[in-house]
């Protein structure tokens, strides 16, 4: 031991003496001379290259640090360790003047990391040196450096924190830094039909491994998914699971605050790669101006200073025109035009409760490549929920739950809400069974008179034993809205001719929208029956005010207001129309 320490001390003294008394020029010459007779070549990777960041240097910090930690059999080394806000795990790197040997295709790659501080300008130079046998030089430049870049990217992508960005108004772009997405949902815990879940995962894996294939066929490396189904069936949870599975950032696009097609382009140009663009409730958030919009041009309004029985002509008073919003054409060009080429590894997700309300142009392959129907809770979905919430895979009450779920329509969110009420499996399942039985009773007819069959929608009901009868009318569903039976044919005609006039309504509740549609149908029926009924000018003005109120809520009723305007001159100066 004493001899070894003596030798090491002598070497240290010798190095110090050479460095002190031998000029740097001579040291450099001797070093170059030794390299000339060496069988190795030395490749230097500086921190900057041609005035900009050297991406290979940055990749080496990740690659060699990971290699040092992953090789437990290697001798001890000096490593740096730290954690940044953008990474989920600790990161490692070589400390200055440290060395490491990496093996690629069985060939040793000798790396060393050096730093040198320029005290005059207070600047630190950093660089890596690679020593490898001359005969492997072509292998290094052709394959090894590419391997380092790709491996380092995979390590960073796998370890980085997933961010959630939201839309700011106008051209303000996305939220500056984004929020850390800490949603715990994964495909392992996602309550979803097993076969469908497996199909989605396979599709995502195929997309992630398809970079070269997309390039070969000349397509942009992106994928579109349409998630549709009733509320509470797990659309948002599926998006979170996709983001966590791929480690992709989420950009939540709120089209209602984007004031033009150019603003939409600006937003998409400022998205990062490896991201998911989400547009929720696409059928409610987009005014399809080039397909469905009616003429919002000048409309007559009531002058408060005139008698209520008079309406000013169109030329005298005008309603302000609402500023343009994102158009269907603008959205199509953004997700599938030349703009979509400005980025790789991107996924576009649209969600909706009503697939039939979306323009077919948005749904074709290349825009929405995979349509995922999320249905009401199935027994397979329930078993996943029971495993998540109660930590059970089977129970004696499962058979009863399976029977009830097949008989009623209940969303996974409702089932999860019931399972959370009690952590004891038996008590929780009993609570769920009572809930399902109550839902079943709600949809079960209470008496034979209430049964709807053979297309009949109204059945007589006895009133306290008296002979007179009144009709008990069941609402009909037309175009996804439940309205009175006597208005169903009228609504069918309106939807057929003018499309879904409440698609862009500011109120999202289906019940409120149905009430608005009933009001539109009633006004339309009154106008259609002018030849048979008497209608005063005051009544006509009242209907016009109602239609304007509906228009202010973004119902597409310009055509109805136009019909009222045509009738007004006929009644002007008269009390009623025979």
Coordinates of C-alpha atoms in Angstrom, one line a residue:
X1 CA 0.0 0.0 0.0
X2 CA 2.8 2.4 0.9
X3 CA 4.5 1.7 -2.4
X4 CA 1.3 2.5 -4.4
X5 CA 0.7 5.7 -2.6
X6 CA 4.3 6.7 -3.3
X7 CA 4.0 6.1 -7.0
X8 CA 0.7 8.0 -7.2
X9 CA 2.3 11.0 -5.4
X10 CA 5.3 10.9 -7.8
X11 CA 2.9 11.0 -10.8
X12 CA 1.0 13.9 -9.4
X13 CA 4.2 15.9 -8.7
X14 CA 5.5 15.1 -12.3
X15 CA 2.2 16.2 -13.9
X16 CA 2.3 19.4 -11.9
X17 CA 5.9 20.1 -12.8
X18 CA 5.4 19.5 -16.5
X19 CA 2.4 21.8 -16.5
X20 CA 4.3 24.5 -14.8
X21 CA 7.6 24.4 -16.7
X22 CA 6.6 23.1 -20.1
X23 CA 5.0 25.8 -22.3
X24 CA 1.5 25.1 -23.6
X25 CA 2.7 25.2 -27.2
X26 CA 5.2 22.4 -26.5
X27 CA 2.6 20.3 -24.6
X28 CA 0.2 20.6 -27.5
X29 CA 2.8 19.6 -30.0
X30 CA 3.8 16.6 -28.0
X31 CA 0.1 15.6 -27.6
X32 CA -0.4 15.9 -31.4
X33 CA 2.7 13.9 -32.1
X34 CA 1.6 11.1 -29.8
X35 CA -1.8 11.0 -31.5
X36 CA -0.2 10.8 -35.0
X37 CA 1.3 7.4 -34.1
X38 CA -1.9 6.3 -32.3
X39 CA -4.4 3.9 -33.8
X40 CA -7.3 5.9 -32.3
X41 CA -9.1 9.0 -33.6
X42 CA -10.5 11.7 -31.4
X43 CA -13.8 13.4 -32.1
X44 CA -14.6 16.5 -30.1
X45 CA -18.2 17.5 -29.5
X46 CA -18.3 21.2 -28.3
X47 CA -21.3 22.8 -26.5
X48 CA -22.0 25.1 -29.4
X49 CA -21.6 24.6 -33.1
X50 CA -21.5 27.4 -35.7
X51 CA -22.9 29.9 -33.3
X52 CA -25.9 27.9 -32.1
X53 CA -26.6 25.1 -29.6
X54 CA -25.0 21.8 -30.5
X55 CA -27.9 19.2 -30.2
X56 CA -25.4 16.3 -30.1
X57 CA -23.7 17.8 -27.0
X58 CA -27.1 18.2 -25.3
X59 CA -28.0 14.6 -26.3
X60 CA -24.8 13.2 -24.9
X61 CA -25.5 14.7 -21.5
X62 CA -28.7 12.7 -21.4
X63 CA -27.3 9.6 -23.1
X64 CA -24.1 9.1 -21.1
X65 CA -25.7 10.0 -17.8
X66 CA -28.3 7.3 -18.4
X67 CA -25.7 4.8 -19.5
X68 CA -23.6 5.4 -16.4
X69 CA -26.6 4.7 -14.1
X70 CA -27.8 1.7 -16.1
X71 CA -24.5 -0.1 -15.9
X72 CA -24.1 -1.3 -12.3
X73 CA -21.0 -3.4 -13.1
X74 CA -18.9 -0.4 -14.2
X75 CA -16.3 1.1 -11.8
X76 CA -17.4 4.1 -9.7
X77 CA -17.5 7.4 -11.5
X78 CA -18.2 11.0 -10.6
X79 CA -21.7 11.8 -11.7
X80 CA -23.9 14.9 -11.5
X81 CA -27.5 14.5 -10.4
X82 CA -30.4 16.9 -10.4
X83 CA -34.1 17.4 -11.2
X84 CA -35.7 20.1 -13.3
X85 CA -39.3 21.3 -13.4
X86 CA -39.8 19.7 -16.9
X87 CA -38.7 16.2 -15.9
X88 CA -40.5 13.7 -13.7
X89 CA -37.4 11.8 -12.6
X90 CA -33.8 12.5 -11.5
X91 CA -31.3 13.2 -14.3
X92 CA -27.7 12.1 -14.3
X93 CA -24.6 13.4 -16.2
X94 CA -20.8 13.1 -16.2
X95 CA -18.9 15.4 -13.9
X96 CA -16.0 17.3 -15.5
X97 CA -12.9 15.4 -16.3
X98 CA -14.8 12.1 -16.0
X99 CA -14.5 9.2 -18.4
X100 CA -16.9 6.4 -19.4
X101 CA -16.8 3.6 -21.9
X102 CA -19.9 2.9 -23.9
X103 CA -20.3 -0.1 -26.1
X104 CA -22.1 0.0 -29.5
X105 CA -22.3 -3.2 -31.6
X106 CA -19.7 -4.6 -29.2
X107 CA -17.2 -1.8 -30.0
X108 CA -15.8 0.2 -27.0
X109 CA -16.5 4.0 -27.3
X110 CA -14.3 5.9 -24.9
X111 CA -15.9 9.2 -23.8
X112 CA -14.5 11.9 -21.6
X113 CA -16.1 15.2 -20.5
X114 CA -14.0 18.3 -20.0
X115 CA -14.5 21.9 -19.0
X116 CA -12.2 24.9 -19.0
X117 CA -12.9 28.4 -17.6
X118 CA -11.8 31.5 -19.4
X119 CA -11.2 33.9 -16.5
X120 CA -10.8 36.9 -18.8
X121 CA -14.3 36.8 -20.1
X122 CA -15.8 34.6 -17.3
X123 CA -16.9 31.9 -19.7
X124 CA -16.8 28.2 -19.3
X125 CA -16.1 26.0 -22.3
X126 CA -17.6 22.5 -22.2
X127 CA -16.9 19.6 -24.6
X128 CA -17.0 15.8 -24.9
X129 CA -14.2 13.8 -26.5
X130 CA -14.7 10.4 -28.1
X131 CA -11.7 8.0 -28.7
X132 CA -12.3 5.1 -31.0
X133 CA -10.2 2.9 -33.3
X134 CA -9.7 4.4 -36.7
X135 CA -11.3 1.6 -38.5
X136 CA -14.6 2.3 -36.8
X137 CA -14.7 6.0 -37.8
X138 CA -17.4 5.5 -40.5
X139 CA -19.6 3.4 -38.1
X140 CA -19.5 6.3 -35.6
X141 CA -20.5 9.0 -38.0
X142 CA -23.0 6.9 -39.9
X143 CA -24.8 5.1 -37.1
X144 CA -23.5 5.7 -33.6
X145 CA -24.2 9.5 -33.4
X146 CA -27.7 8.9 -34.9
X147 CA -28.2 6.2 -32.2
X148 CA -27.2 8.7 -29.5
X149 CA -29.7 11.4 -30.8
X150 CA -32.6 9.0 -31.0
X151 CA -32.0 7.3 -27.7
X152 CA -31.6 10.6 -25.8
X153 CA -34.9 11.9 -27.4
X154 CA -36.7 8.7 -26.2
X155 CA -35.3 9.2 -22.7
X156 CA -36.3 12.8 -22.5
X157 CA -39.8 12.1 -24.0
X158 CA -40.3 9.3 -21.5
X159 CA -39.2 11.3 -18.5
X160 CA -40.6 14.8 -19.2
X161 CA -43.6 16.3 -17.3
X162 CA -46.9 16.3 -19.3
X163 CA -48.3 19.9 -19.6
X164 CA -51.8 21.1 -20.1
X165 CA -52.3 24.3 -22.1
X166 CA -55.5 26.3 -22.5
X167 CA -56.6 28.9 -25.0
X168 CA -56.4 32.6 -24.3
X169 CA -58.6 35.1 -26.3
X170 CA -57.8 36.4 -29.7
X171 CA -54.1 36.2 -30.7
X172 CA -52.9 35.9 -27.1
X173 CA -52.1 32.3 -27.9
X174 CA -51.8 29.5 -25.4
X175 CA -51.3 29.9 -21.6
X176 CA -47.6 30.8 -21.2
X177 CA -46.1 27.8 -19.3
X178 CA -49.0 25.5 -19.1
X179 CA -50.1 23.5 -16.0
X180 CA -48.5 20.2 -15.0
X181 CA -51.0 17.5 -16.0
X182 CA -51.3 15.4 -12.9
X183 CA -54.3 13.4 -13.9
X184 CA -53.9 9.9 -12.5
X185 CA -56.0 8.1 -15.2
X186 CA -54.2 5.4 -17.1
X187 CA -55.3 2.6 -19.4
X188 CA -54.9 0.2 -16.5
X189 CA -57.5 2.1 -14.4
X190 CA -59.7 3.4 -17.3
X191 CA -63.2 2.0 -17.1
X192 CA -63.8 1.0 -20.7
X193 CA -64.8 -2.0 -22.6
X194 CA -61.8 -4.4 -22.7
X195 CA -61.8 -5.1 -26.4
X196 CA -62.2 -1.5 -27.3
X197 CA -59.5 -0.4 -24.9
X198 CA -57.1 -3.0 -26.5
X199 CA -58.0 -1.7 -29.9
X200 CA -57.2 1.9 -29.0
X201 CA -53.9 1.0 -27.4
X202 CA -52.9 -1.0 -30.5
X203 CA -53.8 2.0 -32.7
X204 CA -51.7 4.3 -30.6
X205 CA -48.7 2.0 -30.6
X206 CA -49.0 1.6 -34.4
X207 CA -49.1 5.4 -34.8
X208 CA -46.0 6.0 -32.5
X209 CA -44.0 3.4 -34.4
X210 CA -45.0 4.7 -37.8
X211 CA -42.7 7.6 -38.4
X212 CA -40.9 6.0 -41.3
X213 CA -44.1 4.6 -42.8
X214 CA -45.9 8.0 -42.8
X215 CA -42.8 9.5 -44.5
X216 CA -42.8 6.7 -47.0
X217 CA -46.4 7.3 -48.1
X218 CA -46.1 11.1 -48.0
X219 CA -48.5 11.8 -45.1
X220 CA -48.0 14.1 -42.1
X221 CA -47.3 12.1 -38.9
X222 CA -50.6 12.8 -37.1
X223 CA -53.7 10.9 -36.1
X224 CA -57.3 11.9 -35.5
X225 CA -59.8 10.4 -33.0
X226 CA -63.5 11.1 -32.6
X227 CA -64.9 10.3 -29.2
X228 CA -68.7 10.2 -29.1
X229 CA -71.3 9.0 -26.8
X230 CA -73.7 10.1 -24.0
X231 CA -72.4 12.3 -21.2
X232 CA -70.5 10.6 -18.4
X233 CA -69.2 7.7 -20.5
X234 CA -65.5 8.6 -20.1
X235 CA -64.4 10.8 -23.0
X236 CA -62.3 13.1 -20.9
X237 CA -60.8 10.2 -19.0
X238 CA -59.8 8.5 -22.2
X239 CA -58.0 11.7 -23.3
X240 CA -56.1 11.8 -20.0
X241 CA -55.2 8.1 -20.3
X242 CA -53.9 8.7 -23.9
X243 CA -51.8 11.7 -22.7
X244 CA -50.2 9.7 -19.8
X245 CA -49.7 6.6 -22.0
X246 CA -47.9 8.6 -24.8
X247 CA -46.4 11.3 -22.5
X248 CA -48.0 13.9 -24.8
X249 CA -48.9 17.5 -23.8
X250 CA -52.6 18.5 -24.1
X251 CA -53.7 21.7 -25.8
X252 CA -57.3 22.3 -25.0
X253 CA -58.7 24.4 -27.8
X254 CA -61.8 26.5 -27.0
X255 CA -63.1 27.7 -30.3
X256 CA -65.6 30.1 -28.8
X257 CA -62.7 32.5 -27.8
X258 CA -60.9 32.2 -31.2
X259 CA -62.2 35.1 -33.2
X260 CA -61.0 34.2 -36.7
X261 CA -59.4 31.6 -38.9
X262 CA -56.1 33.4 -38.8
X263 CA -56.1 33.3 -35.0
X264 CA -56.7 29.5 -35.2
X265 CA -53.7 29.2 -37.5
X266 CA -51.6 31.2 -35.1
X267 CA -52.5 28.8 -32.2
X268 CA -51.8 25.6 -34.1
X269 CA -48.4 27.0 -35.3
X270 CA -47.4 27.5 -31.7
X271 CA -48.1 24.0 -30.5
X272 CA -45.2 21.7 -29.6
X273 CA -44.6 18.3 -31.2
X274 CA -45.7 15.3 -29.2
X275 CA -49.0 16.9 -28.3
X276 CA -52.8 16.2 -28.3
X277 CA -55.1 18.9 -29.7
X278 CA -58.5 18.6 -28.0
X279 CA -61.7 20.2 -29.1
X280 CA -64.5 19.2 -26.7
X281 CA -68.2 19.3 -27.8
X282 CA -67.2 20.1 -31.4
X283 CA -70.9 20.2 -32.4
X284 CA -71.6 23.0 -30.0
X285 CA -68.5 25.1 -30.3
X286 CA -68.3 25.8 -34.0
X287 CA -70.5 28.0 -36.1
X288 CA -70.5 26.4 -39.6
X289 CA -70.8 29.6 -41.4
X290 CA -70.3 28.2 -44.9
X291 CA -72.8 25.4 -44.5
X292 CA -75.5 26.2 -42.0
X293 CA -75.4 29.9 -41.2
X294 CA -78.5 31.9 -42.2
X295 CA -78.3 35.5 -43.3
X296 CA -77.7 37.6 -40.3
X297 CA -77.9 40.8 -42.3
X298 CA -80.0 43.8 -41.5
X299 CA -83.1 42.9 -39.4
X300 CA -85.9 45.3 -38.4
X301 CA -86.1 46.0 -34.6
X302 CA -88.7 47.5 -32.4
X303 CA -88.4 51.3 -31.9
X304 CA -89.2 52.0 -28.2
X305 CA -90.7 55.4 -29.0
X306 CA -93.3 54.0 -31.4
X307 CA -96.6 52.2 -30.6
X308 CA -96.2 48.6 -29.9
X309 CA -98.4 47.7 -33.0
X310 CA -95.9 49.1 -35.4
X311 CA -92.5 47.9 -36.7
X312 CA -90.0 50.1 -38.4
X313 CA -88.9 49.2 -41.9
X314 CA -85.6 47.4 -42.3
X315 CA -83.9 50.3 -44.0
X316 CA -84.3 52.6 -40.9
X317 CA -82.9 50.5 -38.1
X318 CA -80.3 47.7 -38.2
X319 CA -79.1 45.1 -35.8
X320 CA -75.3 45.0 -35.2
X321 CA -73.7 42.1 -37.0
X322 CA -71.9 39.6 -34.8
X323 CA -68.1 39.4 -35.6
X324 CA -67.0 36.4 -37.6
X325 CA -65.9 33.3 -35.8
X326 CA -63.9 30.3 -36.9
X327 CA -65.4 28.7 -40.0
X328 CA -65.7 25.1 -41.0
X329 CA -63.4 25.8 -43.9
X330 CA -60.8 27.3 -41.6
X331 CA -60.9 24.4 -39.2
X332 CA -60.6 21.9 -42.0
X333 CA -57.5 23.7 -43.4
X334 CA -56.0 23.9 -40.0
X335 CA -56.2 20.2 -39.2
X336 CA -55.7 18.7 -42.7
X337 CA -54.2 21.4 -44.9
X338 CA -50.7 22.7 -45.5
X339 CA -50.7 24.1 -41.9
X340 CA -50.9 20.5 -40.5
X341 CA -47.4 19.9 -41.9
X342 CA -45.8 22.2 -39.4
X343 CA -45.3 19.6 -36.7
X344 CA -44.9 15.9 -36.0
X345 CA -46.2 13.4 -33.6
X346 CA -49.5 15.2 -33.1
X347 CA -52.9 13.8 -32.3
X348 CA -56.3 15.6 -32.8
X349 CA -59.2 14.6 -30.6
X350 CA -62.8 15.8 -31.1
X351 CA -65.5 14.9 -28.6
X352 CA -69.3 15.1 -29.0
X353 CA -72.4 13.7 -27.5
X354 CA -74.1 13.7 -30.9
X355 CA -72.1 12.4 -33.8
X356 CA -74.9 13.0 -36.3
X357 CA -74.7 16.8 -35.8
X358 CA -71.1 17.0 -37.1
X359 CA -70.5 17.9 -40.7
X360 CA -69.3 14.8 -42.6
X361 CA -66.3 16.7 -43.9
X362 CA -64.8 16.7 -40.4
X363 CA -65.3 12.9 -40.0
X364 CA -63.6 11.5 -43.0
X365 CA -60.5 9.4 -42.8
X366 CA -57.4 11.6 -42.6
X367 CA -59.1 14.0 -40.3
X368 CA -60.8 11.6 -37.8
X369 CA -59.1 8.3 -38.5
X370 CA -60.7 6.4 -35.7
X371 CA -64.2 6.8 -34.4
X372 CA -64.5 5.6 -30.8
X373 CA -68.1 5.1 -29.5
X374 CA -68.2 5.3 -25.7
X375 CA -71.5 3.7 -24.6
X376 CA -73.4 3.3 -21.4
X377 CA -71.9 1.1 -18.7
X378 CA -71.5 -2.5 -19.6
X379 CA -70.7 -5.4 -17.3
X380 CA -67.1 -5.3 -18.5
X381 CA -66.8 -1.6 -17.6
X382 CA -68.4 -2.3 -14.2
X383 CA -65.9 -5.0 -13.4
X384 CA -63.1 -2.5 -14.0
X385 CA -64.8 0.1 -11.8
X386 CA -65.3 -2.5 -9.1
X387 CA -61.6 -3.3 -9.2
X388 CA -60.6 0.3 -9.1
X389 CA -62.9 1.4 -6.3
X390 CA -63.4 -1.7 -4.2
X391 CA -60.4 -3.8 -5.1
X392 CA -62.4 -6.9 -5.9
X393 CA -62.6 -9.0 -9.1
X394 CA -65.6 -11.1 -8.2
X395 CA -68.5 -11.0 -5.7
X396 CA -71.7 -12.9 -5.1
X397 CA -73.7 -9.8 -6.1
X398 CA -72.0 -9.4 -9.5
X399 CA -74.7 -11.5 -11.1
X400 CA -77.5 -9.2 -9.9
X401 CA -75.5 -6.2 -11.0
X402 CA -75.0 -7.7 -14.5
X403 CA -78.7 -8.3 -15.0
X404 CA -79.7 -4.8 -14.0
X405 CA -77.0 -3.1 -16.1
X406 CA -78.2 -4.9 -19.1
X407 CA -81.8 -3.6 -18.5
X408 CA -81.1 0.1 -17.8
X409 CA -79.0 2.9 -19.4
X410 CA -76.5 4.1 -16.8
X411 CA -73.2 5.9 -17.4
X412 CA -69.9 4.7 -15.9
X413 CA -69.7 8.1 -14.1
X414 CA -73.0 7.3 -12.3
X415 CA -71.8 3.8 -11.4
X416 CA -68.6 5.2 -10.1
X417 CA -70.5 7.7 -8.0
X418 CA -72.4 5.0 -6.3
X419 CA -69.4 2.8 -5.7
X420 CA -67.6 5.7 -3.9
X421 CA -70.3 6.0 -1.3
X422 CA -69.0 3.0 0.8
X423 CA -65.7 1.3 0.7
X424 CA -67.1 -2.0 2.0
X425 CA -67.7 -4.1 -1.1
X426 CA -71.0 -5.7 0.0
X427 CA -72.5 -2.4 1.2
X428 CA -71.3 -0.6 -1.9
X429 CA -72.7 -3.2 -4.3
X430 CA -76.0 -3.2 -2.4
X431 CA -76.2 0.6 -2.7
X432 CA -75.5 0.3 -6.5
X433 CA -78.2 -2.4 -6.9
X434 CA -80.8 -0.1 -5.2
X435 CA -79.7 2.7 -7.5
X436 CA -80.1 0.6 -10.6
X437 CA -83.5 -0.7 -9.5
X438 CA -84.7 2.8 -9.0
X439 CA -83.6 3.8 -12.5
X440 CA -85.3 0.7 -13.8
X441 CA -88.5 1.7 -12.0
X442 CA -88.3 5.2 -13.5
X443 CA -88.4 3.9 -17.1
X444 CA -90.9 1.1 -16.4
X445 CA -94.6 2.1 -17.3
X446 CA -96.7 2.5 -14.2
X447 CA -99.9 1.2 -15.7
X448 CA -101.1 -0.4 -18.9
X449 CA -102.7 2.9 -20.0
X450 CA -99.2 4.5 -20.1
X451 CA -97.7 1.9 -22.5
X452 CA -96.7 3.3 -25.8
X453 CA -97.1 0.9 -28.7
X454 CA -97.9 0.7 -32.4
X455 CA -96.7 4.3 -32.8
X456 CA -99.4 5.6 -30.4
X457 CA -98.2 8.3 -28.1
X458 CA -101.2 9.4 -26.2
X459 CA -103.5 7.1 -24.0
X460 CA -106.6 8.0 -22.1
X461 CA -106.4 8.3 -18.3
X462 CA -109.4 8.2 -16.0
X463 CA -109.8 11.2 -13.8
X464 CA -110.9 10.3 -10.3
X465 CA -113.4 7.7 -11.7
X466 CA -115.2 10.2 -13.9
X467 CA -116.1 9.3 -17.4
X468 CA -114.4 12.3 -19.0
X469 CA -110.9 11.4 -20.2
X470 CA -107.8 13.5 -20.9
X471 CA -104.8 12.5 -23.0
X472 CA -101.6 11.7 -21.4
X473 CA -99.0 12.7 -24.0
X474 CA -95.5 11.3 -24.0
X475 CA -92.8 13.5 -25.5
X476 CA -91.3 12.4 -28.8
X477 CA -87.6 12.5 -29.7
X478 CA -86.9 14.4 -33.0
X479 CA -83.3 15.0 -34.0
X480 CA -82.1 14.2 -30.5
X481 CA -84.6 16.6 -28.8
X482 CA -87.6 15.5 -26.8
X483 CA -90.6 17.7 -27.5
X484 CA -94.4 17.6 -27.5
X485 CA -96.0 15.2 -29.9
X486 CA -98.1 17.8 -31.6
X487 CA -95.0 19.7 -32.5
X488 CA -92.9 16.8 -33.7
X489 CA -93.8 16.9 -37.4
X490 CA -93.2 20.7 -37.5
X491 CA -89.8 20.3 -35.9
X492 CA -88.9 17.5 -38.3
X493 CA -89.7 19.8 -41.2
X494 CA -87.7 22.7 -39.7
X495 CA -84.6 20.5 -39.0
X496 CA -84.8 19.0 -42.5
X497 CA -84.9 22.4 -44.2
X498 CA -82.7 24.6 -41.9
X499 CA -80.5 22.1 -40.1
X500 CA -80.0 22.0 -36.3
X501 CA -80.9 25.6 -35.5
X502 CA -79.9 25.2 -31.8
X503 CA -76.4 23.7 -32.4
X504 CA -74.6 26.9 -31.5
X505 CA -77.0 27.9 -28.7
X506 CA -75.2 29.5 -25.7
X507 CA -77.2 27.3 -23.4
X508 CA -75.9 23.7 -23.4
X509 CA -78.8 21.9 -21.5
X510 CA -80.8 19.6 -23.9
X511 CA -83.9 20.4 -21.9
X512 CA -83.5 24.2 -22.4
X513 CA -82.8 23.7 -26.1
X514 CA -85.9 21.6 -26.4
X515 CA -88.0 24.3 -24.9
X516 CA -86.6 26.9 -27.4
X517 CA -87.4 24.5 -30.2
X518 CA -91.0 24.1 -29.0
X519 CA -91.4 27.9 -29.0
X520 CA -90.0 28.1 -32.6
X521 CA -92.4 25.4 -33.7
X522 CA -95.4 27.2 -32.1
X523 CA -94.6 30.5 -33.8
X524 CA -94.0 28.6 -37.1
X525 CA -97.4 26.9 -36.8
X526 CA -99.2 30.2 -36.1
X527 CA -97.7 31.7 -39.2
X528 CA -98.7 28.6 -41.3
X529 CA -102.3 28.9 -40.0
X530 CA -102.8 32.6 -40.8
X531 CA -105.5 31.9 -43.4
X532 CA -107.6 30.0 -40.9
X533 CA -107.0 32.0 -37.7
X534 CA -107.1 35.6 -36.6
X535 CA -103.8 37.2 -35.7
X536 CA -103.4 40.7 -34.4
X537 CA -100.5 43.0 -35.0
X538 CA -99.7 43.0 -31.3
X539 CA -99.5 39.2 -31.4
X540 CA -97.2 39.4 -34.4
X541 CA -94.9 41.9 -32.7
X542 CA -94.8 39.7 -29.6
X543 CA -93.7 36.8 -31.7
X544 CA -91.0 39.0 -33.4
X545 CA -89.6 40.0 -30.0
X546 CA -89.5 36.3 -29.0
X547 CA -87.6 35.4 -32.2
X548 CA -85.1 38.1 -31.6
X549 CA -84.5 36.9 -28.1
X550 CA -83.9 33.4 -29.5
X551 CA -81.5 34.9 -32.0
X552 CA -79.5 36.7 -29.3
X553 CA -79.0 33.2 -27.8
X554 CA -77.4 32.2 -31.1
X555 CA -80.3 30.1 -32.4
X556 CA -80.4 30.1 -36.2
X557 CA -83.8 31.7 -36.7
X558 CA -83.1 34.4 -39.2
X559 CA -85.4 32.6 -41.7
X560 CA -88.3 32.8 -39.2
X561 CA -87.7 36.5 -38.5
X562 CA -87.8 37.0 -42.3
X563 CA -91.1 35.3 -42.5
X564 CA -92.5 37.6 -39.8
X565 CA -91.2 40.6 -41.7
X566 CA -93.1 39.5 -44.8
X567 CA -96.3 39.3 -42.9
X568 CA -96.0 42.7 -41.2
X569 CA -96.9 44.9 -44.2
X570 CA -100.1 42.8 -44.7
X571 CA -101.2 43.6 -41.1
X572 CA -99.9 47.2 -41.1
X573 CA -102.9 49.5 -40.7
X574 CA -105.3 46.7 -39.9
X575 CA -106.4 45.3 -36.6
X576 CA -106.5 41.6 -37.6
X577 CA -106.3 39.4 -40.6
X578 CA -109.4 37.3 -41.4

